[in-house]
Coordinates of C-alpha atoms and ligand atoms in Angstrom, one line a residue:
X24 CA -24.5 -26.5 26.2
X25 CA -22.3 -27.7 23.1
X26 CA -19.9 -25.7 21.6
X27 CA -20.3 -24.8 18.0
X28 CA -16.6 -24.8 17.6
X29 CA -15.0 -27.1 14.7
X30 CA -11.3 -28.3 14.9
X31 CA -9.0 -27.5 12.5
X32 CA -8.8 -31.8 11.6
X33 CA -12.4 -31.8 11.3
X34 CA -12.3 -28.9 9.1
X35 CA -9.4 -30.8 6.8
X36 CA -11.6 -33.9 6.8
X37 CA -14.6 -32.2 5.9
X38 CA -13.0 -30.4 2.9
X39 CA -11.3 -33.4 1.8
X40 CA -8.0 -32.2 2.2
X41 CA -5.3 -34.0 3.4
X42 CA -3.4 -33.2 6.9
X43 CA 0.0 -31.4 6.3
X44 CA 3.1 -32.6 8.2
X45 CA 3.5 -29.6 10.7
X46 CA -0.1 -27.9 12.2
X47 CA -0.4 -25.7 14.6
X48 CA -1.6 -27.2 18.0
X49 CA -2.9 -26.2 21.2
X50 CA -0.2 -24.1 23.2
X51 CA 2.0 -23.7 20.0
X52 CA 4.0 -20.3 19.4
X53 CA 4.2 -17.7 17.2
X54 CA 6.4 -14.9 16.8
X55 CA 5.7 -12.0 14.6
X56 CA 8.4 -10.1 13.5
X57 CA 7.4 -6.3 13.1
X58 CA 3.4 -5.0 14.1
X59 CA 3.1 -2.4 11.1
X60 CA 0.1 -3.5 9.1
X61 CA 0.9 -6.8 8.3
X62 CA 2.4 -8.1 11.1
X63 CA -1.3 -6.7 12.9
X64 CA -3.6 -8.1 10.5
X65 CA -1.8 -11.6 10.5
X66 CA -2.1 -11.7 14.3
X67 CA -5.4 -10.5 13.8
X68 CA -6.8 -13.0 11.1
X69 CA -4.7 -15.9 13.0
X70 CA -6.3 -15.6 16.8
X71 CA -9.6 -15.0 15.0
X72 CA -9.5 -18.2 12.9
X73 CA -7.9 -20.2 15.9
X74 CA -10.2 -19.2 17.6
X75 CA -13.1 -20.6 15.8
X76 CA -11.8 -24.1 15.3
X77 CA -11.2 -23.9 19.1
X78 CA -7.3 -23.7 19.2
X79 CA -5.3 -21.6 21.8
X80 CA -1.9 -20.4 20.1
X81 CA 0.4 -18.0 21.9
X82 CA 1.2 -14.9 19.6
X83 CA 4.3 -12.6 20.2
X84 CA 4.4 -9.3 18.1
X85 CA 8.3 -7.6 17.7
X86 CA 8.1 -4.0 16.9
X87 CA 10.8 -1.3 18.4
X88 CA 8.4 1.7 17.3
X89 CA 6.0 3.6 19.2
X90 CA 3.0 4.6 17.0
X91 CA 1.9 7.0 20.0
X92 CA 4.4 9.5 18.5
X93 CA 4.9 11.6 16.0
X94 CA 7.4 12.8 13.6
X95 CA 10.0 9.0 12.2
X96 CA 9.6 7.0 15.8
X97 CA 6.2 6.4 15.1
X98 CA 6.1 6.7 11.5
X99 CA 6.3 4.0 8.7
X100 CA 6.2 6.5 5.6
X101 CA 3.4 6.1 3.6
X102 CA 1.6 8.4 1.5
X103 CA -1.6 7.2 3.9
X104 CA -4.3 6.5 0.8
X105 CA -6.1 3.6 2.2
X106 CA -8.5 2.2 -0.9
X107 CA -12.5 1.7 -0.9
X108 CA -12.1 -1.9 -1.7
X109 CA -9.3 -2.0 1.7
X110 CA -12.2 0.4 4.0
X111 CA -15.0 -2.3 2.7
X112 CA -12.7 -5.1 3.4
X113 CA -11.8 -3.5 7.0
X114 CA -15.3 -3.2 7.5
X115 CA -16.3 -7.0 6.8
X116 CA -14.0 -8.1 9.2
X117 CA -15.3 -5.6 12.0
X118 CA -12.3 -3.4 11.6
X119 CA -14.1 0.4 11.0
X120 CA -11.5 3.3 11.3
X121 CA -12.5 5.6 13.5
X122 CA -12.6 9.2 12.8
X123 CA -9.7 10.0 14.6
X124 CA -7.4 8.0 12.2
X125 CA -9.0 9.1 9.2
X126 CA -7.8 12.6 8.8
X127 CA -9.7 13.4 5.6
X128 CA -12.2 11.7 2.9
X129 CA -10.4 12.3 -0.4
X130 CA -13.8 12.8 -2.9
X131 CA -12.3 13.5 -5.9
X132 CA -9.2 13.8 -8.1
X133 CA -7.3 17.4 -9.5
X134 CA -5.3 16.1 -12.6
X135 CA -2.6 18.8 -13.0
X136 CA -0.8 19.1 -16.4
X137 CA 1.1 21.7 -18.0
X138 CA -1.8 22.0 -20.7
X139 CA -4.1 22.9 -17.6
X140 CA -6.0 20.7 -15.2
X141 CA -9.0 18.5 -14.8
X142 CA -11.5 17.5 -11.2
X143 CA -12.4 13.8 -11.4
X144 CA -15.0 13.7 -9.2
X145 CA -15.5 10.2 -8.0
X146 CA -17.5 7.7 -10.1
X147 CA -21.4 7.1 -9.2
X148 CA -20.9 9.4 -6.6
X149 CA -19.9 6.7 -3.9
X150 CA -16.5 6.0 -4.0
X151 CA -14.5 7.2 -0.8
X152 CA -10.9 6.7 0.0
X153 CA -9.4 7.8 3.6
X154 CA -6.3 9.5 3.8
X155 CA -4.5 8.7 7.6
X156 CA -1.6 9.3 9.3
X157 CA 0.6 6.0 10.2
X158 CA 2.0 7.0 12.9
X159 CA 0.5 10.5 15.2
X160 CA 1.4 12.7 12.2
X161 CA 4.5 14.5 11.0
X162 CA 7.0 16.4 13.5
X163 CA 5.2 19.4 15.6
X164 CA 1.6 17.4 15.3
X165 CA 0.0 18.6 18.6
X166 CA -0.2 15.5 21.0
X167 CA -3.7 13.6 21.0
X168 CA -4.2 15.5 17.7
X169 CA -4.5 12.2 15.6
X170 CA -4.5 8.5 16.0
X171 CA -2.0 6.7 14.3
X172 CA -3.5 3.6 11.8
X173 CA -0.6 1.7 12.5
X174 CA -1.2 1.5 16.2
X175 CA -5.1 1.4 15.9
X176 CA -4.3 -2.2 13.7
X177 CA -2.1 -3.0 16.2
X178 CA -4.5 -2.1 19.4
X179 CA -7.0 -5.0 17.3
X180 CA -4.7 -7.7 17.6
X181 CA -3.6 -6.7 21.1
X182 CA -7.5 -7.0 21.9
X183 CA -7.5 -10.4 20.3
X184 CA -4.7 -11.3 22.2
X185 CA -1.8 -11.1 20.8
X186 CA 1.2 -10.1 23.0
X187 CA 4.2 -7.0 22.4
X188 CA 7.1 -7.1 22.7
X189 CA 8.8 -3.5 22.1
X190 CA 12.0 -4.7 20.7
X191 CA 13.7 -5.1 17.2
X192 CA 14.7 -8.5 16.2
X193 CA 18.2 -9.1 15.2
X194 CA 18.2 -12.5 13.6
X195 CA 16.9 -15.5 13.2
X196 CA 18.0 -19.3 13.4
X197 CA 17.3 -22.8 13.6
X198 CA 16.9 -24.8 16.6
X199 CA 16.2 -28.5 15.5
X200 CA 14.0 -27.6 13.1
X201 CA 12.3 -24.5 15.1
X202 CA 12.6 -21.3 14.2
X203 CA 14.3 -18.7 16.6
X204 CA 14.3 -15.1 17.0
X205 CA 17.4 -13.1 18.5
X206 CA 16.5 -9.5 19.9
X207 CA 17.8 -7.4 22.4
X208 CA 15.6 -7.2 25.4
X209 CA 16.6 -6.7 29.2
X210 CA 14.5 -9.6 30.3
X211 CA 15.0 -12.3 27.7
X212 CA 17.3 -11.9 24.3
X213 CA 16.1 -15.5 22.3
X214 CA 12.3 -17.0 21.7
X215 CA 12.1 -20.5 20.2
X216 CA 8.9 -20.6 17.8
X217 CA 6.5 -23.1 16.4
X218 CA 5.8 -20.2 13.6
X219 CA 7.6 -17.4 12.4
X220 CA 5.9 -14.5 10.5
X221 CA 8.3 -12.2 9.0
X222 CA 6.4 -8.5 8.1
X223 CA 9.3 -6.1 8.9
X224 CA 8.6 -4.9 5.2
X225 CA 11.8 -3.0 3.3
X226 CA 12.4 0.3 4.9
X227 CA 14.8 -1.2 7.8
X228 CA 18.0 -3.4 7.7
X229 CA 16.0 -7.0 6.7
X230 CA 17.2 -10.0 9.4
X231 CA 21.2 -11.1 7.8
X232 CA 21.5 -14.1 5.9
X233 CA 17.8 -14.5 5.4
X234 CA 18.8 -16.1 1.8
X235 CA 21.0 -18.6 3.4
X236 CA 18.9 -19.3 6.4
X237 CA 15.7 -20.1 4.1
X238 CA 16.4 -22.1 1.0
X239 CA 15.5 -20.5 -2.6
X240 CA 13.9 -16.8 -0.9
X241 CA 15.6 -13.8 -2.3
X242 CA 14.5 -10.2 -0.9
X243 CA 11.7 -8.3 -2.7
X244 CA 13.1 -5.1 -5.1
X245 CA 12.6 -1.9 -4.5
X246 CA 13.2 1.6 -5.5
X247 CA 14.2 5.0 -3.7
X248 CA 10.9 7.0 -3.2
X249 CA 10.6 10.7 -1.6
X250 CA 7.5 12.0 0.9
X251 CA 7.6 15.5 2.5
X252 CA 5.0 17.3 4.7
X253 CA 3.7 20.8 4.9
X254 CA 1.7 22.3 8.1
X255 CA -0.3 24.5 5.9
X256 CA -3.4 24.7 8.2
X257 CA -6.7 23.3 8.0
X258 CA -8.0 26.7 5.9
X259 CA -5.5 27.0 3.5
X260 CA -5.7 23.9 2.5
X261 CA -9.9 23.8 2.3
X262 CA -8.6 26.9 -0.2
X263 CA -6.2 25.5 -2.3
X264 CA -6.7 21.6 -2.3
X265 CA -10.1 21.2 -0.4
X266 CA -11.0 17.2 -0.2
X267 CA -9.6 16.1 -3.7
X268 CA -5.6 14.6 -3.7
X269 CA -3.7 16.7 -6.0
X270 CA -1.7 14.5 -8.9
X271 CA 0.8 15.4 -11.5
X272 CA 1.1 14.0 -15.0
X273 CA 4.5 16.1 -15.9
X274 CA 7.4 15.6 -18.6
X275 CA 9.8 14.9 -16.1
X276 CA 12.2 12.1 -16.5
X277 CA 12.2 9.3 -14.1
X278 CA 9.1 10.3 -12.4
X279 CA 5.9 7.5 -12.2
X280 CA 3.6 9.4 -9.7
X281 CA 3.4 12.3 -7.6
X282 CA 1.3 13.5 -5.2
X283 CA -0.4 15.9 -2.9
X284 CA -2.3 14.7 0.0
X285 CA -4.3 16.9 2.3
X286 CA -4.5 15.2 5.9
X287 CA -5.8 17.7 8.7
X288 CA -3.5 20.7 8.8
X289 CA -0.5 19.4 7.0
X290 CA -0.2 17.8 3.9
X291 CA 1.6 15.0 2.1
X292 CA 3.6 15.5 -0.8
X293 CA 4.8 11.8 -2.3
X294 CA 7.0 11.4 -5.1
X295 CA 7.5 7.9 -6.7
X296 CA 9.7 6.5 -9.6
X297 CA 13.0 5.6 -10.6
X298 CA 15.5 6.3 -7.8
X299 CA 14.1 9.7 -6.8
X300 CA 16.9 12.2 -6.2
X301 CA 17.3 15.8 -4.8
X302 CA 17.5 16.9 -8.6
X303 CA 13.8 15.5 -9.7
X304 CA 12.4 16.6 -6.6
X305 CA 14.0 20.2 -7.0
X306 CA 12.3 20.3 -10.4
X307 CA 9.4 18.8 -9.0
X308 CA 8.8 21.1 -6.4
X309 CA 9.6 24.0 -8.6
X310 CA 7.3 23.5 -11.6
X311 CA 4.5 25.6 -11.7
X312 CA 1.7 23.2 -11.1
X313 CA 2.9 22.5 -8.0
X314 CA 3.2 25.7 -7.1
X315 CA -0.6 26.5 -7.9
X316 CA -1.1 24.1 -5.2
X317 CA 0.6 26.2 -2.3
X318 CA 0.0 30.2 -1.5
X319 CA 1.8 32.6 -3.4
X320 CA 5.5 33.0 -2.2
X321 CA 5.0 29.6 0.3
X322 CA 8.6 28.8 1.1
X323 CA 8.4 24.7 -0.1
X324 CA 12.2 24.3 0.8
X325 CA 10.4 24.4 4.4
X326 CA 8.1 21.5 5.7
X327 CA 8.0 19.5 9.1
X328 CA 9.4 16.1 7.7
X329 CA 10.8 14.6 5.0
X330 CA 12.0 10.9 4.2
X331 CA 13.3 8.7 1.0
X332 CA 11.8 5.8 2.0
X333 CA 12.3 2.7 -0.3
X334 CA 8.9 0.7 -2.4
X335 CA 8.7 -2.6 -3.6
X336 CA 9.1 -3.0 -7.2
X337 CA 9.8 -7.0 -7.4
X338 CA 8.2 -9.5 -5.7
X339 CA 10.5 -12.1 -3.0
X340 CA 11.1 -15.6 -4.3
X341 CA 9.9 -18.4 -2.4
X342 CA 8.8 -16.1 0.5
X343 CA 8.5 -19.7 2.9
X344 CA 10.0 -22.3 4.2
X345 CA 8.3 -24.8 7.0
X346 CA 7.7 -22.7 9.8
X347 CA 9.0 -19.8 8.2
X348 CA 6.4 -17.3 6.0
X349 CA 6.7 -13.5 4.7
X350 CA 4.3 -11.4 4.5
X351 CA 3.0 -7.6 3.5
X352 CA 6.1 -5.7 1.7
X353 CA 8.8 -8.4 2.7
X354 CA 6.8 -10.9 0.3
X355 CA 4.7 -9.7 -2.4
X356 CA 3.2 -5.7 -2.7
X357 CA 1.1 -3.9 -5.5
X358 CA 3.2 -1.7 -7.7
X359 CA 3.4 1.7 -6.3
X360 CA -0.7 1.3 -4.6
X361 CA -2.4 -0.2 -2.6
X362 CA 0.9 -1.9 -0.3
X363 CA -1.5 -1.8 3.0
X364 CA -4.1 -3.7 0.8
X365 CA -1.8 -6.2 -0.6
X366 CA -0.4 -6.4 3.1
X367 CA -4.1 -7.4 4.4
X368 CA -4.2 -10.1 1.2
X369 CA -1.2 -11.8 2.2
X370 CA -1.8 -11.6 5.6
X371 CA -4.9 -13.3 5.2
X372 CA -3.5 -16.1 3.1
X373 CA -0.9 -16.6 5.2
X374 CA -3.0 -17.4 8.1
X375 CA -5.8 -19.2 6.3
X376 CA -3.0 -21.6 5.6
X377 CA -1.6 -21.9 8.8
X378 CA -5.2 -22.5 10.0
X379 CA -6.5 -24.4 7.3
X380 CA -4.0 -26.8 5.9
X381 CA -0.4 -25.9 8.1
X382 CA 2.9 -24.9 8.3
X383 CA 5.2 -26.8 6.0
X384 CA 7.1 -25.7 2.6
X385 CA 4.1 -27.4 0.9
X386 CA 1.3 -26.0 2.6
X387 CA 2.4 -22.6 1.9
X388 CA 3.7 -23.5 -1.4
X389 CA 0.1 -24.7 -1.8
X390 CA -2.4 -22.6 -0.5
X391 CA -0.3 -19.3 0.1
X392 CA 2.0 -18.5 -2.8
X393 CA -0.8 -18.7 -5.4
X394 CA -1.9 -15.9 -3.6
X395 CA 1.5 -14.2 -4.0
X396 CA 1.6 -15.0 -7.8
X397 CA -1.9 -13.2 -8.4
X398 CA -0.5 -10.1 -7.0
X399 CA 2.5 -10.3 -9.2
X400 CA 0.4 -11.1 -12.4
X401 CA -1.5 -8.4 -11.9
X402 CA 1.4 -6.0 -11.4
X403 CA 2.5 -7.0 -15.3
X404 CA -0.4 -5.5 -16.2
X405 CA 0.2 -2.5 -13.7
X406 CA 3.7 -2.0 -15.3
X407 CA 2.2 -1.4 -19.3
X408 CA -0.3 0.7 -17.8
X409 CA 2.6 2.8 -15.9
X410 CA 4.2 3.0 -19.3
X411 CA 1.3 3.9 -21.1
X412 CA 1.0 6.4 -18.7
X413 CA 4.8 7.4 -19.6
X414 CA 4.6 7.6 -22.9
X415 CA 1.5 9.9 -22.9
X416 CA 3.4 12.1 -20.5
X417 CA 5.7 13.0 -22.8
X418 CA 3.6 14.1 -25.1
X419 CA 1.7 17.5 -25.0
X420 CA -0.9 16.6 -27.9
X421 CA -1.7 13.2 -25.4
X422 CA -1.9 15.1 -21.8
X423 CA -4.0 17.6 -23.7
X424 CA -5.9 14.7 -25.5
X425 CA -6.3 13.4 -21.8
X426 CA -7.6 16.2 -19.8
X427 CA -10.4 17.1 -22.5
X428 CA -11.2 13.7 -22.1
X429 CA -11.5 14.0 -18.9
X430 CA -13.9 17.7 -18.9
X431 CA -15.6 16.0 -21.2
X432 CA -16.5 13.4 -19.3
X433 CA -17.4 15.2 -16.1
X434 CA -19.5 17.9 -17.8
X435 CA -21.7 14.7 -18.6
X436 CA -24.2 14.4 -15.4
X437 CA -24.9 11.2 -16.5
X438 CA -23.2 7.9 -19.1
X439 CA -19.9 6.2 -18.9
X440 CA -16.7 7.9 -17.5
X441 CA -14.0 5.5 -18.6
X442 CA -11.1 7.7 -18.7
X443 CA -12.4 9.3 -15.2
X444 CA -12.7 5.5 -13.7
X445 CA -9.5 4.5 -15.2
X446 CA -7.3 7.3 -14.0
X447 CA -9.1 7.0 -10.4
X448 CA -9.0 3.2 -9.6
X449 CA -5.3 3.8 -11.4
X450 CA -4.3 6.9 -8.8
X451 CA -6.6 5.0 -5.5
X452 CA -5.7 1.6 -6.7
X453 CA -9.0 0.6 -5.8
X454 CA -9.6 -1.8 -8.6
X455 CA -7.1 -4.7 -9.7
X456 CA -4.9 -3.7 -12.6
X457 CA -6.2 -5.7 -14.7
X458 CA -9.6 -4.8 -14.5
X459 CA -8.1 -1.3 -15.2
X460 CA -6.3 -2.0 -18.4
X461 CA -9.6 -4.2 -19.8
X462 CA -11.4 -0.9 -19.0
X463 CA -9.0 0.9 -21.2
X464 CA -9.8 -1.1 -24.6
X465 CA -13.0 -0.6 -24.5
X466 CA -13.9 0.0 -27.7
X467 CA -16.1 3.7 -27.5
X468 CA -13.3 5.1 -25.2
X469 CA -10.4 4.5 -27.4
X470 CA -12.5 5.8 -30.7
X471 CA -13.0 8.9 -28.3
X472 CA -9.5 8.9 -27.1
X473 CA -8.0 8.9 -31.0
X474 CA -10.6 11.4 -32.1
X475 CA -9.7 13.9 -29.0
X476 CA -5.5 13.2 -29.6
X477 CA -6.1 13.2 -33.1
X478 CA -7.7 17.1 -33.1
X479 CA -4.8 18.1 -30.0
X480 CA -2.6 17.4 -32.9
X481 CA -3.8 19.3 -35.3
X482 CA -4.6 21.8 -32.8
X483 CA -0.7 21.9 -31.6
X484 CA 0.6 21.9 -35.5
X485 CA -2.0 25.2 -35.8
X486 CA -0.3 27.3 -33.0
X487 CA 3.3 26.3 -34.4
X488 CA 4.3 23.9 -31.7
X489 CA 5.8 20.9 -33.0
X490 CA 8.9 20.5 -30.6
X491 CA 7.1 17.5 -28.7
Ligands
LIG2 C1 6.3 6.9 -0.8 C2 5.4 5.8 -0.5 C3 4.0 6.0 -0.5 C4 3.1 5.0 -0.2 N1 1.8 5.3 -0.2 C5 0.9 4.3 0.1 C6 -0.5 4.6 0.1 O1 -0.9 5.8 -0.1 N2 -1.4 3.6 0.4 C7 -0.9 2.3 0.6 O2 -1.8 1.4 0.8 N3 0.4 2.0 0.6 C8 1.3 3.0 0.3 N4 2.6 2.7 0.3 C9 3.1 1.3 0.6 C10 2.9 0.9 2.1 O3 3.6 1.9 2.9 C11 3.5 -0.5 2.4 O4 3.1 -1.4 1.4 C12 3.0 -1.0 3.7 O5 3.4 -0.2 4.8 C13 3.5 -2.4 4.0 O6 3.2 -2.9 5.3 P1 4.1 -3.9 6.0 O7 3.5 -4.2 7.3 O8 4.4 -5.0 5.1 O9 5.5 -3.1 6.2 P2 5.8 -1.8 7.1 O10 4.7 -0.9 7.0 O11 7.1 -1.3 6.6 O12 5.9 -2.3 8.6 C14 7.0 -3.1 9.0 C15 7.1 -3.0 10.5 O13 8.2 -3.9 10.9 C16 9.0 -3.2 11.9 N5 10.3 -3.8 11.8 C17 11.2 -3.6 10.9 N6 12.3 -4.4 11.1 C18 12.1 -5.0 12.3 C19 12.8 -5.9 13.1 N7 14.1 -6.3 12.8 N8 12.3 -6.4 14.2 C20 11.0 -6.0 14.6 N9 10.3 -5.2 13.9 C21 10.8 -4.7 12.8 C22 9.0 -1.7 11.5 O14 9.2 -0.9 12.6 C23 7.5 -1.6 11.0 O15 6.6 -1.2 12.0 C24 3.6 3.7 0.1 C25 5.0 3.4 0.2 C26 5.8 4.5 -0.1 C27 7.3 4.2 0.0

């Protein structure tokens, strides 16, 4: 019978598109280096595509950790929201998470503010967002408790066919024009690639003298971050969080977003902003809202694990080079969301191109870093919402203005929720951010918005407070 299979020339000369100067071919190599999310979906994408235009590639994946465990050696510290747009997404390209990854359904939002606190319940009722573990769960998780994400992506490009190799990579180098990678490894210590995929994100010591190795690429930003988990028990928490993550809009300075995540028996508390320190999460932890979240007298100096782990702020420059390409945090990320989504959108491009049009500077200068500039557009508009956000956290008469807003809203069985939709695709970064800030000038939600700050005002100046 014939095969159905196209070749990746007969796919070029079919699109009109003109052959790069490097392809992949039968037999050629690749070595990924690190298997957290992006280093799995690349290998995944990649042996799928190959596969259907009928090429056989050889895929090595580097990564020292061992997902099977808990606690930091099988951990890459996340606060664990995966999106709705990231679970359809999964889902389209046969990847459903099981229920043993997906340690709760988060249904709905608690705003929590010092002028009181609001439920956002999730908008027409069918947007769900999974909250997982990345590894087996925090320190003391009882063995064969919980799958790890990480290792379930990883397991899916095993299965296509990817090989691991359970080893950190030390550097990288050129050997006439092919990339190699330097590890330490009992049976072998250097690999000589075709194609190197470099996902080892920002949260361990990057390969040296990437910026002198690859022409024009500087390293992605980043800031300091803070996550800590609780064992609280699955009761306790149904009591006081339930299925709805927990977020703070506080006056505290250098603080973008915090959260509480319930997951199982423990949960997650994540602190994001400028350069978290000891002193912002001491007040953190100390204000009273968070304390509503936790029984009375709960000693929160406790917890199971804690990390300061770092996020991208700033994209990379010139993330590729020919047969050299970053991907997931080392490349391009959403601001403070969404990082395993933008991980699976760079992944994707990346292989696309490798499939599609090739491997040299201008393929993935081409086809792959348009893809990278989209993320960082979008992340402009993610910063003036973040300050928005800022600016109405400093003031009472706003976070009041906001939270009756909100009630408002969700009394109303039925009509538009704007401020409910904004603030949840905002905290589940399930829409771009640019959708999200279009969202906010619409025209009947910012009358509403003035009207509702507009009577907080007066309604502050009444009672005498007029220190904010
Ligand atoms: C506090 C905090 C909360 C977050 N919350 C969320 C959230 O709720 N939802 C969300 O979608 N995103 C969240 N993120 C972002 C998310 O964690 C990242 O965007 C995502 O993990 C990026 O995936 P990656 O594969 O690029 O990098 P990583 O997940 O960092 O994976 C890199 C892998 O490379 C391996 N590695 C490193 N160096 C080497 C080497 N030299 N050799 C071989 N292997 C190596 C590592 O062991 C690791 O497994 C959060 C981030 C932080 C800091």
């Amino acid at each position: 019978m014939k095969s159905h299979k196209i070749t990746g020339q007969d796919f070029l000369k079919e699109s009109g598109r003109q052959s790069s100067s490097i392809q992949l071919k039968n037999g050629s190599r690749v070595g990924v280096v690190g298997g957290g999310p992006a280093g799995s979906f690349f290998s995944y994408f990649l042996l799928g595509l190959s596969d259907r235009v009928d090429l056989k590639l050889d895929i090595d994946i580097y990564e020292p950790k061992d997902f099977s465990k808990s606690g930091p050696q099988g951990c890459n510290k996340c606060g664990g929201i995966i999106s709705e747009t990231l679970v359809q997404h999964l889902a389209a390209e046969g990847i459903n998470l099981p229920a043993s990854i997906v340690q709760r359904g988060i249904d709905s939002y608690v705003m929590h503010t010092d002028v009181g606190s609001a439920r956002i319940e999730t908008p027409l009722h069918e947007k769900r967002i999974g909250a997982v573990y990345r590894g087996c769960g925090p320190r003391g998780t009882e063995i064969g408790r919980w799958d790890s994400f990480d290792g379930y992506l990883l397991k899916k490009a095993i299965e296509k066919g990817a090989h691991i190799i359970k080893s950190r990579v030390d550097s990288i180098t050129f050997i006439d024009d092919f990339p190699q990678l330097v590890y330490n490894h009992p049976e072998a210590s250097k690999q000589t690639y075709d194609l190197v995929v470099i996902a080892h994100g920002i949260n361990t010591s990057s390969l040296p003298n990437l910026d002198k190795i690859i022409s024009g690429y500087r390293a992605p930003g980043h800031s300091k971050t803070f996550i800590k988990e609780y064992h609280l028990g699955s009761e306790i928490i149904e009591q006081y969080l339930g299925s709805s993550m927990h977020v703070f809009l506080l006056k505290l300075p250098r603080l973008e977003f915090a959260a509480i995540i319930p997951k199982g028996d423990f949960v997650t508390v994540c602190i994001l902003g400028e350069n978290i320190d000891k002193d912002l999460v001491s007040h953190f932890m100390q204000s009273p809202e968070v304390k509503s979240c936790f029984p009375p007298n709960f000693a929160l100096d406790g917890g199971s694990c804690q990390c300061w782990p770092s996020i991208n702020t700033r994209g990379s420059q010139r993330p590729f080079c020919d047969r050299v390409v970053f991907i997931g945090d080392s490349s391009y990320s959403r601001l403070y969301k969404d990082g395993i989504g933008a991980a699976f959108i760079t992944a994707k491009a990346a292989a696309n191109t490798a499939i599609l049009q090739g491997i040299a500077t201008e393929d993935f200068k081409r086809s792959y870093w348009p893809v990278c500039k989209r993320i960082d557009s979008d992340n402009q508009f993610g910063k003036i919402l973040f300050l928005i956000t800022k600016l109405f956290q400093n003031l009472r008469f706003t976070r009041r203005a906001i939270l009756k807003t909100i009630i408002t809203e969700q009394r109303k069985p039925q009509g538009r929720k704007i401020m409910s939709t904004v603030l949840w695709d905002l905290f589940s970064g399930s829409s771009s951010y640019r959708e999200i800030f279009l969202n906010t000038l619409r025209l009947s939600f910012m009358g509403r918005f003035a009207w509702n700050s507009a009577v907080s005002l007066i309604n502050i100046s009444k009672e005498g407070n007029k220190g904010e």
